[in-house]
PDB file of C-alpha atoms in Angstrom:
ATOM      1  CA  UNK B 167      60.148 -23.795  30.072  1.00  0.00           C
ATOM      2  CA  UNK B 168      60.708 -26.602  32.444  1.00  0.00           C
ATOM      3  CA  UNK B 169      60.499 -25.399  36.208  1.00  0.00           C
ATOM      4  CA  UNK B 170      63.880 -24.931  37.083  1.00  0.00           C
ATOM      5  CA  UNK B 171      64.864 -27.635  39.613  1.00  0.00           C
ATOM      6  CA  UNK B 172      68.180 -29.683  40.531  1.00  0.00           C
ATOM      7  CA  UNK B 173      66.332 -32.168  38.775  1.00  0.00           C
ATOM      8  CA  UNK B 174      63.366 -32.411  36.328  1.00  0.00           C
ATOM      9  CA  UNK B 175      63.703 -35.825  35.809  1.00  0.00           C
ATOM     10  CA  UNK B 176      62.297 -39.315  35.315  1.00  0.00           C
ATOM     11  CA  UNK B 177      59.393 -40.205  38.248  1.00  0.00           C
ATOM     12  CA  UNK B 178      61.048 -36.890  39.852  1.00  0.00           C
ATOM     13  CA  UNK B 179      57.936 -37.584  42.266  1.00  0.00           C
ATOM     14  CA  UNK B 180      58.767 -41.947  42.618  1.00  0.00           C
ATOM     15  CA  UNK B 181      61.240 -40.350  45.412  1.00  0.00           C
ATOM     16  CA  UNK B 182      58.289 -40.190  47.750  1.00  0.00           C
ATOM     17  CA  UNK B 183      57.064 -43.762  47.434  1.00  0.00           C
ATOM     18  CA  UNK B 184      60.655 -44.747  48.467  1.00  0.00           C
ATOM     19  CA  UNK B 185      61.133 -42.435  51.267  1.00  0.00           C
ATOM     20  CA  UNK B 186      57.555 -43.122  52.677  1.00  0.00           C
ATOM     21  CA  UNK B 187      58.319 -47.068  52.439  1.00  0.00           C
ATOM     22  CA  UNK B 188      61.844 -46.788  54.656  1.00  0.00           C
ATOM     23  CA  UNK B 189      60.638 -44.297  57.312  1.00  0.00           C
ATOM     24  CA  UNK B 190      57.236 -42.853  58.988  1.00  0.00           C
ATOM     25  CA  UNK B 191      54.564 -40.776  56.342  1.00  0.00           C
ATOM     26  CA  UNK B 192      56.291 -37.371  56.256  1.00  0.00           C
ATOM     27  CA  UNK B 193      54.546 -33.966  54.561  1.00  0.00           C
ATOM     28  CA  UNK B 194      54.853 -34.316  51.236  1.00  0.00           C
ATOM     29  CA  UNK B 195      56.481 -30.558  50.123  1.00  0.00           C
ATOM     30  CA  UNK B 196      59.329 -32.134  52.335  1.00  0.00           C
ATOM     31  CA  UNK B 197      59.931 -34.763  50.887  1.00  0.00           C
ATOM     32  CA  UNK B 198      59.864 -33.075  47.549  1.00  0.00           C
ATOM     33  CA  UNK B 199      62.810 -31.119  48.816  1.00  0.00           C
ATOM     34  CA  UNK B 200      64.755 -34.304  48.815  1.00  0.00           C
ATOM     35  CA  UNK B 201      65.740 -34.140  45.258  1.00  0.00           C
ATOM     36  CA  UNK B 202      67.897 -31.541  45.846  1.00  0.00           C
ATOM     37  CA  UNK B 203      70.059 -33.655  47.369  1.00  0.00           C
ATOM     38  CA  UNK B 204      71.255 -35.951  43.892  1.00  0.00           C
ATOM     39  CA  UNK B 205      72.792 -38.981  46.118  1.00  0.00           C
ATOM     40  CA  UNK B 206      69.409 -39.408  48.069  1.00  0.00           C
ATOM     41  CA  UNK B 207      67.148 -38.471  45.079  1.00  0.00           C
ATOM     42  CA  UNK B 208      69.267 -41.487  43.390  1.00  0.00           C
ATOM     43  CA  UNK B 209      68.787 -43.904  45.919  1.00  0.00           C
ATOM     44  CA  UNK B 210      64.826 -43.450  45.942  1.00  0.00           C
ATOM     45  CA  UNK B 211      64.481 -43.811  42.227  1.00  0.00           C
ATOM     46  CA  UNK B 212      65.979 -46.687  42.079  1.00  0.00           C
ATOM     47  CA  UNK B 213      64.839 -48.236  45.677  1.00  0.00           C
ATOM     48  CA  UNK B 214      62.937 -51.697  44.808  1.00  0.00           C
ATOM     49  CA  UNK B 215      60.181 -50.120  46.694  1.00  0.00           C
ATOM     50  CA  UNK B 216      59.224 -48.216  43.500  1.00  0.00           C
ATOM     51  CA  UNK B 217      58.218 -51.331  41.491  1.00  0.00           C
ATOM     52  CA  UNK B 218      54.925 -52.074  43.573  1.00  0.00           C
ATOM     53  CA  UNK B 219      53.539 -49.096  42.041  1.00  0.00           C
ATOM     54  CA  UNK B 220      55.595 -48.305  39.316  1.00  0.00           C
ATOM     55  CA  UNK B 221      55.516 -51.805  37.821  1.00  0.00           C
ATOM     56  CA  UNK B 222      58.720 -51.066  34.937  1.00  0.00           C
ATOM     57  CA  UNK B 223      58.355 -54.845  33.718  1.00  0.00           C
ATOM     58  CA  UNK B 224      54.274 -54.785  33.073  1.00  0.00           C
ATOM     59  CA  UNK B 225      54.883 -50.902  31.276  1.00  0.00           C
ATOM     60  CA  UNK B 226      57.765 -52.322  29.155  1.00  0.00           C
ATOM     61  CA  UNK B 227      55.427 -55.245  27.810  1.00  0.00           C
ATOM     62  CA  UNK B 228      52.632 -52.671  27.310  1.00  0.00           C
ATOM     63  CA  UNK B 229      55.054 -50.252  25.257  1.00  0.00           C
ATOM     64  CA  UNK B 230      55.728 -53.368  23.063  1.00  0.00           C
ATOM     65  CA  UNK B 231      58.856 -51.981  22.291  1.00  0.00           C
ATOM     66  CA  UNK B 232      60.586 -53.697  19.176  1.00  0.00           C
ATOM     67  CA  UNK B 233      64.054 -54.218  18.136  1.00  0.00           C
ATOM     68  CA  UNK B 234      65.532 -51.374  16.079  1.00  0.00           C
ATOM     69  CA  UNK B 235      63.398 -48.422  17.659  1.00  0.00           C
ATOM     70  CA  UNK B 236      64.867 -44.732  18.413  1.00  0.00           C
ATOM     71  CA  UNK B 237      63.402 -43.753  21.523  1.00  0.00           C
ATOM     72  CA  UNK B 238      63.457 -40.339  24.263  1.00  0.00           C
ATOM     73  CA  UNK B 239      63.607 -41.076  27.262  1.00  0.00           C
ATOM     74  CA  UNK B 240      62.492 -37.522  28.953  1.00  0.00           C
ATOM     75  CA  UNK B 241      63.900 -36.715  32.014  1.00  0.00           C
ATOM     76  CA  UNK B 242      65.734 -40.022  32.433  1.00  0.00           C
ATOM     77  CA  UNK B 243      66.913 -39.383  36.027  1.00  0.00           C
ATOM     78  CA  UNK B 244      68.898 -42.243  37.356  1.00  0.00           C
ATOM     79  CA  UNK B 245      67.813 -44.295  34.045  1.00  0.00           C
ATOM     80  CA  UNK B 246      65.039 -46.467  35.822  1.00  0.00           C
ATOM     81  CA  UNK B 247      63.401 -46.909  32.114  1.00  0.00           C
ATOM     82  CA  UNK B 248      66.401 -45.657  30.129  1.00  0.00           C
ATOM     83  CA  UNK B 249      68.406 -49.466  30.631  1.00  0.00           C
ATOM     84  CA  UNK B 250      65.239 -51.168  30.236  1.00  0.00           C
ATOM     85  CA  UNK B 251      64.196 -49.355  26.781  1.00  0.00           C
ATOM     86  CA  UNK B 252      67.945 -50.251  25.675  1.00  0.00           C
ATOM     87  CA  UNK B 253      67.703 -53.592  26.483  1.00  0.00           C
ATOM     88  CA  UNK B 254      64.794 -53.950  24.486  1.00  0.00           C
ATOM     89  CA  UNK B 255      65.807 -51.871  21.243  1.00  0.00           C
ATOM     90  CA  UNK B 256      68.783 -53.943  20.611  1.00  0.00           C
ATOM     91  CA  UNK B 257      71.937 -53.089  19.048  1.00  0.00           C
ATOM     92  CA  UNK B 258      70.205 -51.880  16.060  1.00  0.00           C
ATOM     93  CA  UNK B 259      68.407 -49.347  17.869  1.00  0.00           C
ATOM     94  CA  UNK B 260      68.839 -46.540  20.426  1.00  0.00           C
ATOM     95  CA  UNK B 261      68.131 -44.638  23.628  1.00  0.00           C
ATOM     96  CA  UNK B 262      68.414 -41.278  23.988  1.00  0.00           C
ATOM     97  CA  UNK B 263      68.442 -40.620  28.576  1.00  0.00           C
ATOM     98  CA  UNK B 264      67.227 -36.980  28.340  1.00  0.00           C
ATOM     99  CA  UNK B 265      67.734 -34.454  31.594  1.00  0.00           C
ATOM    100  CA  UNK B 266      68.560 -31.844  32.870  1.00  0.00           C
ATOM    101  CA  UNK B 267      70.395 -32.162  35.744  1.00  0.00           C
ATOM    102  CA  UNK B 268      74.008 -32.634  35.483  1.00  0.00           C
ATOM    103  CA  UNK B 269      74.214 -35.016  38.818  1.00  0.00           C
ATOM    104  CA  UNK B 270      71.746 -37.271  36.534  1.00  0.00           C
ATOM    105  CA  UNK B 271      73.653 -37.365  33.441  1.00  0.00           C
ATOM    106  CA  UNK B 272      76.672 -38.008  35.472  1.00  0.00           C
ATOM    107  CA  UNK B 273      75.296 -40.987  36.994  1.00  0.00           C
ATOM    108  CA  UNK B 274      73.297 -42.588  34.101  1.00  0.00           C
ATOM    109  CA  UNK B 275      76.918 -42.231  32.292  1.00  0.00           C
ATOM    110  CA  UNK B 276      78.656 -44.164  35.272  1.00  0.00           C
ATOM    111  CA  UNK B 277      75.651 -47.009  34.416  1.00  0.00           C
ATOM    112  CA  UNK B 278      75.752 -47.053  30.896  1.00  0.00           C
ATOM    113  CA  UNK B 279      79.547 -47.679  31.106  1.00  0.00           C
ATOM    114  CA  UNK B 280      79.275 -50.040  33.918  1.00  0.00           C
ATOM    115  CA  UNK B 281      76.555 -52.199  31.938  1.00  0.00           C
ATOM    116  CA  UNK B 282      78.373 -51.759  28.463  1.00  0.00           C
ATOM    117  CA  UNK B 283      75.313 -50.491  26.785  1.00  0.00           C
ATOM    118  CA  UNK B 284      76.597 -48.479  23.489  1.00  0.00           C
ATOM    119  CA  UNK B 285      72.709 -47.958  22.472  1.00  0.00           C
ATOM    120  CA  UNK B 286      72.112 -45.471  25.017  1.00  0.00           C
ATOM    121  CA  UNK B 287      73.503 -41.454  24.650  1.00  0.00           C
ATOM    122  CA  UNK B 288      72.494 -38.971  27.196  1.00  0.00           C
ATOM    123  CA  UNK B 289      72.037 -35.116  26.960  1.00  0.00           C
ATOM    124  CA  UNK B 290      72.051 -32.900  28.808  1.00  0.00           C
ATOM    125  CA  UNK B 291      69.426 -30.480  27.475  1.00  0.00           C
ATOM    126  CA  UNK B 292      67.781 -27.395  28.272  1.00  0.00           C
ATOM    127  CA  UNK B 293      64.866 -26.850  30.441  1.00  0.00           C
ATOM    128  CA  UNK B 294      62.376 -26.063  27.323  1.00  0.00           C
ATOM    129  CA  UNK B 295      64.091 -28.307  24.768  1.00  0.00           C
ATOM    130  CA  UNK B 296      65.271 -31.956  24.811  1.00  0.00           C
ATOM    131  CA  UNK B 297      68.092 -31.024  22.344  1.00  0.00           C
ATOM    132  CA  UNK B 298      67.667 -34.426  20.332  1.00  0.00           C
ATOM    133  CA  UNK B 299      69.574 -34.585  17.381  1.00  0.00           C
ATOM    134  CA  UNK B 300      67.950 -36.556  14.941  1.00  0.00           C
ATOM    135  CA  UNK B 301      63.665 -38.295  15.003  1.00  0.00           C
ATOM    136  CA  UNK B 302      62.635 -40.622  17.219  1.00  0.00           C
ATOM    137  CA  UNK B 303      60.164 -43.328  16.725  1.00  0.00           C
ATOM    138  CA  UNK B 304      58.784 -42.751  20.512  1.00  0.00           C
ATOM    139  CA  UNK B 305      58.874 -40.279  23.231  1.00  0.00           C
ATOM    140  CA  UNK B 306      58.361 -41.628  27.324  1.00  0.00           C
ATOM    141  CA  UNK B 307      57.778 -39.008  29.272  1.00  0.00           C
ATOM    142  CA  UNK B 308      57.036 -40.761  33.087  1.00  0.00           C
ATOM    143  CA  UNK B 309      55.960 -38.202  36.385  1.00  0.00           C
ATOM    144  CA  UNK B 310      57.677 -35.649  34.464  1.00  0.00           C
ATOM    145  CA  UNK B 311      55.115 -33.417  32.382  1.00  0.00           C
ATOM    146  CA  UNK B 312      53.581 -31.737  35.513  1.00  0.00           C
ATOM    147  CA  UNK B 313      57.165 -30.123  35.516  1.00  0.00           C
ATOM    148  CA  UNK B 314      57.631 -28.368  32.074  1.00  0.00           C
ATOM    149  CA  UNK B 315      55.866 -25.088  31.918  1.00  0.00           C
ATOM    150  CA  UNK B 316      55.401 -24.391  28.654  1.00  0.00           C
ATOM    151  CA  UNK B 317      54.143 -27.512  27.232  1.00  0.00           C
ATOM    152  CA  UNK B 318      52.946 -25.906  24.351  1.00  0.00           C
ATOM    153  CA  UNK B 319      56.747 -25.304  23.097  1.00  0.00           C
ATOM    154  CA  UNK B 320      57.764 -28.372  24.246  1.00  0.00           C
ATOM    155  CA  UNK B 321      54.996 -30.302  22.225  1.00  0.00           C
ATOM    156  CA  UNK B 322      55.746 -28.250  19.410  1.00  0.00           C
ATOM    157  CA  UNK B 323      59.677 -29.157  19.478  1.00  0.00           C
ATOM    158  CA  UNK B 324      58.136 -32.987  20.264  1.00  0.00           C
ATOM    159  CA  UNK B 325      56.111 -32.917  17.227  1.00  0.00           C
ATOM    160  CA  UNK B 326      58.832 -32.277  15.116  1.00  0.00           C
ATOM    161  CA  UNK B 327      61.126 -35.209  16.141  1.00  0.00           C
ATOM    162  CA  UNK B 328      58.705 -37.435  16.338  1.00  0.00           C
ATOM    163  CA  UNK B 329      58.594 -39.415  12.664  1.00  0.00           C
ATOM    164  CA  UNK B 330      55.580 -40.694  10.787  1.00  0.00           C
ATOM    165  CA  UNK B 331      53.407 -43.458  13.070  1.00  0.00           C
ATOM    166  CA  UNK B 332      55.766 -42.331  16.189  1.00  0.00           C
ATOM    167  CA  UNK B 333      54.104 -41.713  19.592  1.00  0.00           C
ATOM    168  CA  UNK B 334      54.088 -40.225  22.520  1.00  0.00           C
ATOM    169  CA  UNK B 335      53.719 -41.967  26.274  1.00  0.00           C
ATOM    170  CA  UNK B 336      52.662 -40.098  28.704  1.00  0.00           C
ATOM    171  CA  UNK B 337      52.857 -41.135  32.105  1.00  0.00           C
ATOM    172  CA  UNK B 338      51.898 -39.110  35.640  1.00  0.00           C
ATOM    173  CA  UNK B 339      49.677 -39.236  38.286  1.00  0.00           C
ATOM    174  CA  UNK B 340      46.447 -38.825  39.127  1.00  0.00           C
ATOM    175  CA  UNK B 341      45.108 -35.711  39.926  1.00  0.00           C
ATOM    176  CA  UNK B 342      44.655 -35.980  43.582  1.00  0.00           C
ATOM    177  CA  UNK B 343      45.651 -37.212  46.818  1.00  0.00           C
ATOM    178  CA  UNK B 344      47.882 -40.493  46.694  1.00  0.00           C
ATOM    179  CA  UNK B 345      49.774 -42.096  48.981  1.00  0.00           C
ATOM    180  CA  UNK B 346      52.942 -40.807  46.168  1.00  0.00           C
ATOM    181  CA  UNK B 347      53.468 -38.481  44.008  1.00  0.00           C
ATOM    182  CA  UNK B 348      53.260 -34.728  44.532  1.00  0.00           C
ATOM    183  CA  UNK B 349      50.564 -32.780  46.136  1.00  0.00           C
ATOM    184  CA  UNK B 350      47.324 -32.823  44.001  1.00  0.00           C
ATOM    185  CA  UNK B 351      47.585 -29.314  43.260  1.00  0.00           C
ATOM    186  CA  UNK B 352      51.133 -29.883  41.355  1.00  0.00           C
ATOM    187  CA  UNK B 353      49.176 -32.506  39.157  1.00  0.00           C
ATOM    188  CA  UNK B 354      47.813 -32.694  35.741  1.00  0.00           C
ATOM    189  CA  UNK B 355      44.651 -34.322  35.191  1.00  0.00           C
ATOM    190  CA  UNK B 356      44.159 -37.242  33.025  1.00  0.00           C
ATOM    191  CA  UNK B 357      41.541 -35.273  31.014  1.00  0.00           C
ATOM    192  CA  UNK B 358      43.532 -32.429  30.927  1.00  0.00           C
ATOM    193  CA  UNK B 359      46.502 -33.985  29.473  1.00  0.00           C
ATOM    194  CA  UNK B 360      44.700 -35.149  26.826  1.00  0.00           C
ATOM    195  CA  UNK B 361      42.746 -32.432  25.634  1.00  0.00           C
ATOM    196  CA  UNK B 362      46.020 -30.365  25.394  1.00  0.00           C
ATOM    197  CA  UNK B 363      47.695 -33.114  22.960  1.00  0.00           C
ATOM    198  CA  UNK B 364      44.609 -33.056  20.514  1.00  0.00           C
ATOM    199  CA  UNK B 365      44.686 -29.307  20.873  1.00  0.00           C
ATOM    200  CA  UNK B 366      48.304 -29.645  19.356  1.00  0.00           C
ATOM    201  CA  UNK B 367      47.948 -32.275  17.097  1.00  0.00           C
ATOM    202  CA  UNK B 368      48.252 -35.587  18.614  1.00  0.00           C
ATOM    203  CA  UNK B 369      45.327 -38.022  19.096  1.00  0.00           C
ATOM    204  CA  UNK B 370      44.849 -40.676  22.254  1.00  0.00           C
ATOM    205  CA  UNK B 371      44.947 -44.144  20.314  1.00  0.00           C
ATOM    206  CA  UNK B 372      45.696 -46.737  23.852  1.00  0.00           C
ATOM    207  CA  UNK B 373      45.580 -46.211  27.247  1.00  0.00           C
ATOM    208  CA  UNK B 374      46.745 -48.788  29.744  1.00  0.00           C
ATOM    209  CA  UNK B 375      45.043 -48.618  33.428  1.00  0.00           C
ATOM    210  CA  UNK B 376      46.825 -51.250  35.306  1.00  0.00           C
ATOM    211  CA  UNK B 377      48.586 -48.717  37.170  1.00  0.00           C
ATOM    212  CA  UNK B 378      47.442 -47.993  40.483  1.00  0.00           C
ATOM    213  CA  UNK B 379      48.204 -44.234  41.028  1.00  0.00           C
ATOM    214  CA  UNK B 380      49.262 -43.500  37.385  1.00  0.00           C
ATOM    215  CA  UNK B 381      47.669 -42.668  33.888  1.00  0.00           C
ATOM    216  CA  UNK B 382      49.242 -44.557  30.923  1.00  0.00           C
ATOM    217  CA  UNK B 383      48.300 -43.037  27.591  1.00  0.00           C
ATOM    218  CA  UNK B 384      49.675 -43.273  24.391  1.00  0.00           C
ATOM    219  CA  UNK B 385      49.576 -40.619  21.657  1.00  0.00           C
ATOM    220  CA  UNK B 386      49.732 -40.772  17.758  1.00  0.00           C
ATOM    221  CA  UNK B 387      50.242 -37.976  15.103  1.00  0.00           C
TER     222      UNK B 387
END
């Protein structure tokens, strides 16, 4: 299951990198507490201080993302990647914002109707399953995965909505101390991640290291 939170979402960690660039370094368990309050965890996902590390427009080129693809956005949050991916998939294709958190699929709804984006359908799904109802061609899963606790279920219900030549992105931070993100001890190594996906199935075929504090890797089946 996913650790129970307010909410497991997109870059639930980005929220640090925000607060740290308004105001003075603060501990960073506090400022993990912050996302239990949704208008303040809102405003630091989507604060333009995120981009410097985050970089949304150098990922999207690196996903290549095509016109016509299904994809899952996992935890979606605020939809930081969620408009992007829909903007790219066209009219032909779709976005599925996955969370959750109620206050998050709330707000992404008030977005996707304020941006008149028909591609995009939220859900709000259960800690240990996203709840999507048909295959996707990709999964993005961004600072979330550290989060889920039992990531062998939730690969397994992955694996089978994921069609043929789909993959899986996997994005989180390095396992140890950075100036964002959560405390190294809440991290999942790079190595670790992807020794678990070959355990289940899933083999590394890219990985992207223009990040700064951030592993980029791409799975296949």
């Amino acid at each position: 299951m996913v650790r129970v939170s307010v909410t497991v979402s997109l870059a639930v960690t980005s929220l640090w990198l925000a607060t740290a660039a308004a105001q003075a370094p603060q501990d960073a368990h506090d400022m993990h507490r912050l996302h239990d309050d949704p208008k303040a965890y809102i405003q630091a996902l989507e604060d333009p201080a995120r981009d410097a590390y985050q970089k949304p427009h150098e990922v999207m080129t690196a996903l290549g993302v095509t016109t016509g693809e299904v994809i899952a956005d996992i935890g979606s949050g605020s939809g930081y990647f969620t408009l992007r991916l829909a903007h790219h998939v066209g009219d032909t294709g779709h976005v599925y914002g996955v969370d959750v958190s109620p206050e998050m699929v709330r707000y992404l709804n008030e977005r996707i109707r304020d941006a008149g984006l028909p591609n995009i359908t939220t859900i709000l799904a259960r800690p240990d399953d996203p709840l999507l109802p048909r295959s996707v061609d990709r999964f993005l899963i961004v600072d979330v995965w550290h989060h889920i606790e039992d990531q062998a279920g939730y690969l397994a219900k992955i694996k089978a909505r994921l069609k043929a030549g789909g993959q899986v992105v996997m994005i989180d931070f390095h396992k140890r101390d950075l100036p964002v993100g959560p405390p190294a001890a809440m991290k999942i190594a790079r190595e670790d991640v992807v020794a678990q996906m070959e355990t289940h199935g899933f083999r590394l075929v890219r990985e992207h290291t223009f990040l700064p504090y951030q592993y980029f890797l791409v799975f296949g089946i």
